[in-house]
Amino acid sequence: MNARNQEVSHSLYVFDSKPPVRKALPISLQHIMAMFLGTVTVPIVIAGAAGADAATRTIMIQYSLMMSALATMIQVCPLGPVGSRLPVIFCAGFTCVPVFTPIAAQYGLPGVFGAQLLCAVITIALGFCVGRLHKFFPTVVTGTIILSIGLSLYPIALKYMAGNASSPTYGQLNNWIVAFVTLAAVLFFNLMCKGVVKMASILLGAVVGYVLALCMGMVHFDGVVSASWLAVPKPFFYGMPSFDLSMVLPILLITIVNIMQSVGDITGTTVGGFDREPRSEELTGGVAASGIATLVGTIFGVPVVSSFSQNVGIVSMNKVVSRRVITIACAIMLALGIVPKFSALVSTLPAPVIGGGTLIVFGMITLTGLKLVSSEPLTARNSTIVGVSIALAMGLSTLEGTAALENFPPLAQALLSKPVVVAGVMSFLLNLLAPGKTVDEEARERAALDAE
């Protein structure tokens, strides 16, 4: 298809297309649903660690939604070399929470955003190099990272299905009923229907679950009534950033991990949505754009920006890559941030509905990782890299909160319990150290051994 045909295309499956809003909007809302709870949870956790009051937490949530719109818009509509030009969502993410939470507790929010300033600078600097370093992240490494991301998200989905671990109703039967009804509805719309209904299966399943939750008294609108109509962001609302030298090493490590996740998610987007590997300029622009957004977030008090694997799963599942879908999602995110009442209404979506609706998305992320890993011959070398990395990553994650890791420093405990960190580091190191052998070379070695 030539450039002119792409410009006038109305297909959902072409990046530079202009599908009608009636087709694009349901997919956009699915992206919002996938990222919303995670995006608002991050500022709540960091603000809570800093001892901030409820009003401060609310403002940080609103600013985070605004920054999510900006960070994502730069990705789909690049500013020169900054931006990936891919349908990838960037929002306030969980990756840096293990490091920023203790910083918040010790130095408050000014300390958090002082540390974030360093994180932004490192991300921008490494971002413009990541394209040239792509050779160190072959398919076996990026596939392993994406596979670990998908596997690590299942506990999150199940905790949401149970009602969110922080809720007093966590684990109650009503939560599971709503979650499984939502999941069943998503599967029905996805497997038994066609067209727009099939594309919007997650959204429609969430609507079914929301109505059921409303009938069961699980939806409350108190926050909607008390929310204001307009919020305008103010620079340095939480005070000027401060910095301590003890932050340098942990920030450096977690920033590299965050970049590795971005590389994995960008790869997952191109493989899942375009059936190809990412180009160097897409990786470079994507990571640099996240650094720029993190830098701007430092000014307005928004946590570090990360790629959202949940949304990568949506792209992999429905193959919708149209830029218009993402720009509509950006407009909705901006409205959620500027109009607190709108944001409060969306936040009434119960956790079981989100868990039931996104479980299939997390499964698609896992399958994208498997697709990447299996796209190259599964030699003994590659099988060892993937097997050891995943086994160690998922095994260590089960030890979080137990006495098994208590003799490690706090930072090491936090990093070792994060599957994407362990899988990323292990697959990277093993790929560098293990001698490269083709399937034929390994077959000849076995034949020679058999002939002895």
Coordinates of N, CA and C in Angstrom, one line a residue, residues 86-284:
L86 N 4.7 4.8 17.3 CA 4.0 3.5 17.5 C 2.8 3.6 18.4
P87 N 1.8 2.7 18.3 CA 0.7 2.8 19.2 C 0.9 2.2 20.5
V88 N 1.8 2.9 21.3 CA 2.2 2.4 22.6 C 1.8 3.5 23.7
I89 N 1.3 3.0 24.8 CA 0.9 3.8 25.9 C 1.9 4.0 26.9
F90 N 2.3 5.2 27.3 CA 3.2 5.5 28.4 C 2.5 6.3 29.5
C91 N 2.6 5.7 30.7 CA 1.9 6.4 31.9 C 2.8 6.2 33.1
A92 N 2.4 6.8 34.2 CA 3.1 6.6 35.5 C 3.0 5.1 35.8
G93 N 4.2 4.5 35.9 CA 4.3 3.0 36.0 C 4.8 2.5 37.3
F94 N 4.7 1.2 37.5 CA 5.1 0.6 38.8 C 6.6 0.3 38.9
T95 N 7.3 0.3 37.7 CA 8.7 -0.1 37.7 C 9.6 0.5 38.8
C96 N 9.4 1.8 38.9 CA 10.3 2.6 39.8 C 9.8 2.7 41.3
V97 N 8.6 2.1 41.5 CA 8.0 2.2 42.8 C 8.8 1.6 43.9
P98 N 9.5 0.5 43.7 CA 10.3 -0.1 44.8 C 11.4 0.8 45.3
V99 N 11.9 1.6 44.4 CA 13.0 2.6 44.8 C 12.5 3.9 45.3
F100 N 11.4 4.4 44.7 CA 10.9 5.7 45.1 C 10.1 5.7 46.3
T101 N 9.6 4.6 46.7 CA 8.8 4.5 48.0 C 9.7 4.8 49.2
P102 N 10.8 4.1 49.4 CA 11.7 4.5 50.5 C 12.2 5.9 50.4
I103 N 12.5 6.4 49.2 CA 12.9 7.8 49.1 C 11.8 8.7 49.6
A104 N 10.6 8.4 49.2 CA 9.5 9.3 49.7 C 9.3 9.2 51.2
A105 N 9.5 8.1 51.8 CA 9.4 8.0 53.2 C 10.5 8.7 54.0
Q106 N 11.7 8.8 53.4 CA 12.8 9.5 54.0 C 13.0 10.9 53.7
Y107 N 12.7 11.3 52.4 CA 13.0 12.7 52.0 C 11.7 13.4 51.6
G108 N 10.5 12.8 51.6 CA 9.3 13.4 51.2 C 9.2 13.6 49.7
L109 N 8.2 14.2 49.2 CA 7.9 14.4 47.8 C 9.0 15.2 47.1
P110 N 9.6 16.3 47.7 CA 10.7 17.0 47.1 C 11.9 16.0 46.8
G111 N 12.2 15.1 47.7 CA 13.2 14.1 47.5 C 12.9 13.2 46.3
V112 N 11.6 12.8 46.2 CA 11.2 11.9 45.1 C 11.4 12.6 43.8
F113 N 11.1 13.8 43.6 CA 11.2 14.5 42.3 C 12.6 15.0 42.1
G114 N 13.4 15.1 43.1 CA 14.9 15.3 42.9 C 15.5 14.0 42.3
A115 N 15.1 12.9 42.9 CA 15.6 11.6 42.4 C 15.1 11.4 40.9
Q116 N 13.9 11.8 40.7 CA 13.3 11.6 39.4 C 14.0 12.4 38.3
L117 N 14.5 13.6 38.7 CA 15.3 14.4 37.8 C 16.5 13.7 37.3
L118 N 17.2 13.0 38.2 CA 18.3 12.1 37.8 C 17.9 11.0 36.8
C119 N 16.7 10.4 37.2 CA 16.2 9.3 36.4 C 15.9 9.8 34.9
A120 N 15.3 11.0 34.8 CA 15.0 11.6 33.5 C 16.2 11.8 32.7
V121 N 17.3 12.4 33.3 CA 18.5 12.7 32.6 C 19.2 11.4 32.1
I122 N 19.2 10.3 32.9 CA 19.8 9.1 32.5 C 19.0 8.4 31.4
T123 N 17.7 8.5 31.5 CA 16.8 7.9 30.5 C 17.0 8.6 29.1
I124 N 17.1 9.9 29.1 CA 17.3 10.7 27.9 C 18.7 10.3 27.3
A125 N 19.7 10.3 28.1 CA 21.1 10.0 27.7 C 21.1 8.6 27.1
L126 N 20.6 7.6 27.8 CA 20.6 6.2 27.3 C 19.7 6.0 26.1
G127 N 18.6 6.8 26.1 CA 17.6 6.7 25.1 C 18.2 6.9 23.7
F128 N 19.1 7.9 23.5 CA 19.7 8.2 22.2 C 20.8 7.2 21.9
C129 N 21.1 6.3 22.8 CA 22.1 5.2 22.5 C 21.4 3.9 22.3
V130 N 20.2 3.7 22.8 CA 19.6 2.4 22.8 C 19.4 1.7 21.5
G131 N 19.3 2.6 20.4 CA 19.2 2.0 19.1 C 20.4 1.3 18.7
R132 N 21.6 2.0 19.0 CA 22.9 1.4 18.7 C 23.2 0.2 19.6
L133 N 22.6 0.1 20.7 CA 22.8 -1.0 21.7 C 21.8 -2.1 21.4
H134 N 21.0 -2.0 20.4 CA 19.9 -3.0 20.2 C 20.5 -4.3 19.9
K135 N 21.7 -4.4 19.3 CA 22.3 -5.7 19.0 C 22.6 -6.5 20.3
F136 N 22.6 -5.8 21.4 CA 22.8 -6.5 22.7 C 21.5 -7.0 23.3
F137 N 20.4 -6.7 22.6 CA 19.0 -7.1 23.0 C 18.4 -7.9 21.8
P138 N 18.9 -9.1 21.5 CA 18.3 -9.8 20.4 C 16.9 -10.4 20.8
T139 N 16.3 -11.1 19.9 CA 15.0 -11.6 20.1 C 14.9 -12.5 21.3
V140 N 15.9 -13.3 21.6 CA 15.8 -14.2 22.7 C 15.8 -13.4 24.0
V141 N 16.4 -12.2 24.1 CA 16.4 -11.4 25.3 C 15.1 -10.6 25.4
T142 N 14.7 -9.9 24.4 CA 13.5 -9.1 24.5 C 12.3 -10.0 24.7
G143 N 12.3 -11.2 24.0 CA 11.2 -12.1 24.2 C 11.1 -12.7 25.6
T144 N 12.2 -12.9 26.2 CA 12.3 -13.4 27.6 C 11.7 -12.3 28.5
I145 N 12.1 -11.0 28.3 CA 11.6 -9.9 29.1 C 10.1 -9.8 29.0
I146 N 9.6 -9.8 27.7 CA 8.1 -9.7 27.6 C 7.4 -10.9 28.2
L147 N 8.0 -12.1 28.0 CA 7.4 -13.3 28.7 C 7.3 -13.1 30.2
S148 N 8.4 -12.6 30.8 CA 8.4 -12.4 32.2 C 7.4 -11.3 32.6
I149 N 7.2 -10.3 31.8 CA 6.2 -9.2 32.1 C 4.8 -9.8 32.1
G150 N 4.5 -10.6 31.1 CA 3.2 -11.3 31.1 C 2.9 -12.2 32.3
L151 N 3.9 -13.0 32.6 CA 3.7 -13.9 33.7 C 3.6 -13.2 35.0
S152 N 4.3 -12.1 35.2 CA 4.3 -11.3 36.4 C 3.0 -10.6 36.6
L153 N 2.2 -10.4 35.6 CA 1.0 -9.6 35.7 C -0.2 -10.4 36.1
Y154 N -0.1 -11.8 36.1 CA -1.2 -12.6 36.5 C -1.6 -12.4 37.9
P155 N -0.7 -12.3 38.9 CA -1.1 -12.0 40.3 C -1.8 -10.7 40.4
I156 N -1.4 -9.7 39.6 CA -2.1 -8.4 39.7 C -3.5 -8.6 39.3
A157 N -3.8 -9.3 38.2 CA -5.1 -9.5 37.7 C -6.0 -10.2 38.7
L158 N -5.4 -11.3 39.3 CA -6.2 -12.1 40.2 C -6.5 -11.3 41.5
K159 N -5.5 -10.5 41.9 CA -5.8 -9.7 43.1 C -6.9 -8.7 42.9
Y160 N -6.9 -8.1 41.7 CA -8.0 -7.2 41.3 C -9.4 -8.0 41.3
M161 N -9.3 -9.2 40.7 CA -10.5 -10.0 40.7 C -11.0 -10.3 42.1
A162 N -10.1 -10.5 43.0 CA -10.5 -10.7 44.4 C -11.0 -9.5 45.1
G163 N -10.8 -8.3 44.5 CA -11.3 -7.1 45.0 C -10.3 -6.1 45.4
N164 N -9.0 -6.3 45.0 CA -7.9 -5.4 45.3 C -7.4 -5.6 46.8
A165 N -6.2 -6.0 47.0 CA -5.7 -6.4 48.3 C -5.8 -5.3 49.3
S166 N -5.9 -4.0 49.0 CA -6.0 -2.9 50.0 C -7.5 -2.7 50.4
S167 N -8.4 -3.4 49.8 CA -9.8 -3.2 50.1 C -10.3 -4.1 51.3
P168 N -11.1 -3.6 52.2 CA -11.6 -4.4 53.3 C -12.5 -5.6 52.8
T169 N -13.0 -5.5 51.6 CA -13.9 -6.6 51.1 C -13.0 -7.6 50.2
Y170 N -11.7 -7.5 50.3 CA -10.8 -8.4 49.5 C -11.1 -9.9 49.8
G171 N -11.3 -10.6 48.7 CA -11.6 -12.0 48.8 C -13.0 -12.4 48.9
Q172 N -13.9 -11.5 49.1 CA -15.3 -11.9 49.3 C -15.9 -12.5 48.0
L173 N -16.9 -13.3 48.2 CA -17.5 -14.1 47.1 C -18.0 -13.2 46.0
N174 N -18.6 -12.0 46.4 CA -19.2 -11.1 45.5 C -18.2 -10.6 44.4
N175 N -17.0 -10.4 44.9 CA -15.9 -9.9 44.0 C -15.6 -11.0 42.9
W176 N -15.5 -12.2 43.4 CA -15.2 -13.3 42.4 C -16.4 -13.5 41.4
I177 N -17.6 -13.3 41.9 CA -18.7 -13.5 41.0 C -18.7 -12.4 39.9
V178 N -18.5 -11.2 40.3 CA -18.4 -10.1 39.3 C -17.2 -10.3 38.4
A179 N -16.1 -10.7 38.9 CA -14.9 -10.9 38.1 C -15.1 -12.0 37.0
F180 N -15.7 -13.1 37.4 CA -15.9 -14.2 36.5 C -17.0 -13.9 35.5
V181 N -18.0 -13.2 35.9 CA -19.0 -12.8 34.9 C -18.4 -11.8 33.9
T182 N -17.6 -10.9 34.4 CA -16.9 -10.0 33.4 C -16.0 -10.8 32.5
L183 N -15.2 -11.7 33.0 CA -14.4 -12.5 32.1 C -15.2 -13.3 31.1
A184 N -16.3 -13.9 31.6 CA -17.2 -14.7 30.7 C -17.7 -13.8 29.6
A185 N -18.1 -12.6 29.9 CA -18.7 -11.7 28.9 C -17.6 -11.3 27.9
V186 N -16.4 -11.1 28.4 CA -15.3 -10.7 27.5 C -15.1 -11.9 26.5
L187 N -15.0 -13.1 27.0 CA -14.8 -14.3 26.1 C -15.9 -14.4 25.2
F188 N -17.2 -14.2 25.6 CA -18.3 -14.3 24.7 C -18.2 -13.3 23.5
F189 N -18.0 -12.1 23.9 CA -17.9 -11.1 22.8 C -16.7 -11.3 21.9
N190 N -15.6 -11.8 22.4 CA -14.4 -12.0 21.7 C -14.5 -13.3 20.8
L191 N -15.1 -14.3 21.2 CA -15.1 -15.6 20.5 C -16.4 -15.8 19.7
M192 N -17.5 -15.2 20.1 CA -18.8 -15.5 19.5 C -19.3 -14.4 18.6
C193 N -18.7 -13.2 18.7 CA -19.2 -12.1 17.9 C -18.1 -11.6 16.8
K194 N -18.5 -10.7 16.0 CA -17.7 -10.2 14.9 C -17.7 -8.7 14.9
G195 N -16.8 -8.2 14.1 CA -16.7 -6.7 13.8 C -16.3 -5.9 15.0
V196 N -17.0 -4.7 15.2 CA -16.7 -3.8 16.2 C -16.9 -4.4 17.6
V197 N -18.0 -5.3 17.7 CA -18.3 -5.9 19.0 C -17.1 -6.8 19.4
K198 N -16.6 -7.5 18.5 CA -15.4 -8.4 18.8 C -14.2 -7.5 19.2
M199 N -14.0 -6.4 18.5 CA -12.9 -5.5 18.8 C -13.0 -4.9 20.2
A200 N -14.3 -4.6 20.6 CA -14.5 -3.9 21.9 C -14.9 -4.9 22.9
S201 N -14.4 -6.2 22.8 CA -14.9 -7.2 23.8 C -14.5 -6.9 25.2
I202 N -13.4 -6.3 25.5 CA -13.0 -6.0 26.8 C -13.9 -4.9 27.4
L203 N -14.1 -3.9 26.6 CA -15.0 -2.8 27.0 C -16.4 -3.3 27.3
L204 N -16.9 -4.0 26.4 CA -18.3 -4.5 26.6 C -18.4 -5.5 27.8
G205 N -17.4 -6.3 27.9 CA -17.4 -7.2 29.1 C -17.3 -6.4 30.4
A206 N -16.6 -5.3 30.4 CA -16.5 -4.4 31.6 C -17.8 -3.8 31.8
V207 N -18.6 -3.4 30.8 CA -19.9 -2.8 31.0 C -20.8 -3.8 31.6
V208 N -20.8 -5.1 31.2 CA -21.6 -6.1 31.8 C -21.2 -6.3 33.3
G209 N -19.9 -6.3 33.6 CA -19.5 -6.5 34.9 C -19.9 -5.3 35.8
Y210 N -19.8 -4.1 35.2 CA -20.1 -2.8 35.9 C -21.6 -2.8 36.3
V211 N -22.4 -3.2 35.4 CA -23.9 -3.2 35.7 C -24.2 -4.2 36.8
L212 N -23.5 -5.4 36.7 CA -23.8 -6.4 37.8 C -23.3 -5.8 39.1
A213 N -22.1 -5.2 39.1 CA -21.5 -4.7 40.4 C -22.4 -3.6 40.9
L214 N -23.0 -2.8 40.0 CA -23.9 -1.7 40.4 C -25.2 -2.3 41.1
C215 N -25.7 -3.3 40.5 CA -26.9 -4.0 41.1 C -26.6 -4.7 42.5
M216 N -25.3 -5.0 42.6 CA -24.9 -5.7 43.9 C -24.4 -4.7 44.9
G217 N -24.5 -3.4 44.6 CA -24.2 -2.3 45.6 C -22.7 -2.1 45.8
M218 N -21.9 -2.5 44.8 CA -20.4 -2.4 44.8 C -19.9 -1.1 44.2
V219 N -20.8 -0.3 43.7 CA -20.4 1.0 43.0 C -20.9 2.2 43.9
H220 N -20.0 3.1 44.2 CA -20.3 4.2 45.0 C -20.0 5.5 44.3
F221 N -20.9 6.5 44.4 CA -20.7 7.8 43.6 C -20.4 9.0 44.5
D222 N -20.0 8.7 45.8 CA -19.7 9.8 46.7 C -18.6 10.7 46.2
G223 N -17.5 10.1 45.7 CA -16.4 10.8 45.2 C -16.8 11.7 43.9
V224 N -17.7 11.2 43.2 CA -18.2 12.0 42.0 C -18.9 13.3 42.4
V225 N -19.7 13.2 43.4 CA -20.5 14.3 43.9 C -19.5 15.4 44.4
S226 N -18.5 15.0 45.2 CA -17.7 15.9 45.9 C -16.6 16.5 45.0
A227 N -16.3 15.8 43.8 CA -15.2 16.3 43.0 C -15.5 17.6 42.3
S228 N -14.5 18.4 42.0 CA -14.7 19.7 41.3 C -14.7 19.5 39.8
W229 N -15.0 20.5 39.1 CA -15.2 20.4 37.7 C -13.9 20.7 36.9
L230 N -12.9 21.4 37.5 CA -11.8 21.8 36.7 C -10.5 21.9 37.6
A231 N -9.4 21.4 37.0 CA -8.1 21.4 37.8 C -7.0 21.9 36.8
V232 N -6.3 22.9 37.1 CA -5.3 23.4 36.3 C -3.9 23.1 36.9
P233 N -3.0 22.4 36.2 CA -1.7 22.1 36.8 C -0.8 23.3 37.2
K234 N -0.1 23.1 38.3 CA 0.8 24.2 38.8 C 2.2 23.7 39.0
P235 N 3.2 24.3 38.4 CA 4.6 23.8 38.5 C 5.0 23.8 40.0
F236 N 5.8 22.8 40.3 CA 6.5 22.7 41.6 C 5.4 22.9 42.8
F237 N 4.3 22.2 42.6 CA 3.2 22.3 43.6 C 3.7 21.7 44.9
Y238 N 4.6 20.7 44.9 CA 5.0 20.0 46.1 C 6.3 20.6 46.6
G239 N 6.8 21.7 46.1 CA 8.1 22.3 46.5 C 9.2 22.0 45.5
M240 N 10.3 22.7 45.6 CA 11.4 22.5 44.7 C 12.1 21.1 45.0
P241 N 12.5 20.4 44.0 CA 13.1 19.1 44.2 C 14.4 19.2 45.0
S242 N 14.7 18.2 45.8 CA 15.9 18.1 46.5 C 16.6 16.8 46.2
F243 N 17.9 16.7 46.5 CA 18.6 15.5 46.1 C 19.7 15.1 47.1
D244 N 19.9 13.8 47.2 CA 20.9 13.2 48.1 C 21.8 12.2 47.3
L245 N 23.1 12.2 47.5 CA 24.0 11.4 46.8 C 23.7 9.9 47.0
S246 N 23.1 9.5 48.1 CA 22.8 8.1 48.3 C 21.7 7.5 47.3
M247 N 21.1 8.4 46.6 CA 20.1 8.0 45.6 C 20.7 7.5 44.3
V248 N 21.9 7.9 44.0 CA 22.5 7.7 42.7 C 22.4 6.3 42.2
L249 N 23.0 5.3 43.0 CA 23.1 3.9 42.6 C 21.7 3.3 42.4
P250 N 20.8 3.4 43.4 CA 19.5 2.7 43.1 C 18.7 3.4 42.0
I251 N 18.9 4.7 41.8 CA 18.2 5.3 40.7 C 18.8 4.9 39.3
L252 N 20.1 4.7 39.3 CA 20.7 4.2 38.0 C 20.2 2.8 37.7
L253 N 20.2 2.0 38.7 CA 19.8 0.6 38.4 C 18.3 0.5 38.0
I254 N 17.5 1.2 38.7 CA 16.0 1.1 38.4 C 15.7 1.8 37.0
T255 N 16.5 2.8 36.7 CA 16.3 3.5 35.4 C 16.6 2.5 34.2
I256 N 17.7 1.8 34.4 CA 18.1 0.8 33.4 C 17.0 -0.2 33.2
V257 N 16.5 -0.7 34.4 CA 15.4 -1.7 34.3 C 14.2 -1.1 33.6
N258 N 13.8 0.2 33.9 CA 12.7 0.8 33.2 C 12.9 0.9 31.7
I259 N 14.1 1.2 31.3 CA 14.4 1.3 29.9 C 14.3 -0.1 29.3
M260 N 14.8 -1.1 30.0 CA 14.6 -2.5 29.4 C 13.2 -2.9 29.3
Q261 N 12.3 -2.5 30.2 CA 10.9 -2.8 30.0 C 10.3 -2.0 28.8
S262 N 10.7 -0.8 28.6 CA 10.3 0.0 27.5 C 10.7 -0.7 26.2
V263 N 11.9 -1.1 26.1 CA 12.4 -1.8 24.9 C 11.6 -3.1 24.7
G264 N 11.3 -3.8 25.8 CA 10.5 -5.0 25.6 C 9.1 -4.7 25.2
D265 N 8.5 -3.7 25.7 CA 7.1 -3.3 25.3 C 7.0 -2.8 23.9
I266 N 8.0 -2.0 23.5 CA 8.0 -1.5 22.1 C 8.2 -2.7 21.2
T267 N 9.1 -3.6 21.5 CA 9.2 -4.8 20.7 C 7.9 -5.6 20.7
G268 N 7.3 -5.7 21.8 CA 6.0 -6.4 21.8 C 4.9 -5.8 21.0
T269 N 5.0 -4.4 20.9 CA 4.0 -3.7 20.1 C 4.2 -4.0 18.6
T270 N 5.5 -3.9 18.2 CA 5.8 -4.1 16.8 C 5.6 -5.6 16.3
V271 N 5.9 -6.5 17.2 CA 5.7 -7.9 16.9 C 4.2 -8.2 16.9
G272 N 3.5 -7.8 18.0 CA 2.1 -8.1 18.1 C 1.2 -7.4 17.1
G273 N 1.6 -6.1 16.8 CA 0.7 -5.3 16.0 C 1.1 -5.2 14.5
F274 N 2.5 -5.3 14.2 CA 3.0 -5.2 12.9 C 3.7 -6.4 12.4
D275 N 3.8 -7.4 13.2 CA 4.5 -8.7 12.8 C 5.9 -8.4 12.3
R276 N 6.7 -7.6 13.1 CA 8.1 -7.3 12.7 C 8.8 -6.9 14.0
E277 N 10.1 -6.9 13.9 CA 11.0 -6.4 14.9 C 11.0 -4.9 14.9
P278 N 11.3 -4.2 16.0 CA 11.3 -2.7 16.0 C 12.6 -2.2 15.3
R279 N 12.5 -1.1 14.7 CA 13.6 -0.4 14.1 C 14.4 0.4 15.2
S280 N 15.7 0.6 14.9 CA 16.5 1.3 15.9 C 15.9 2.7 16.2
E281 N 15.4 3.4 15.2 CA 14.9 4.8 15.5 C 13.6 4.7 16.3
E282 N 12.9 3.6 16.3 CA 11.7 3.5 17.1 C 12.1 3.3 18.5
L283 N 13.1 2.4 18.8 CA 13.5 2.2 20.1 C 14.2 3.5 20.7
T284 N 15.0 4.2 19.9 CA 15.7 5.4 20.4 C 14.6 6.5 20.7

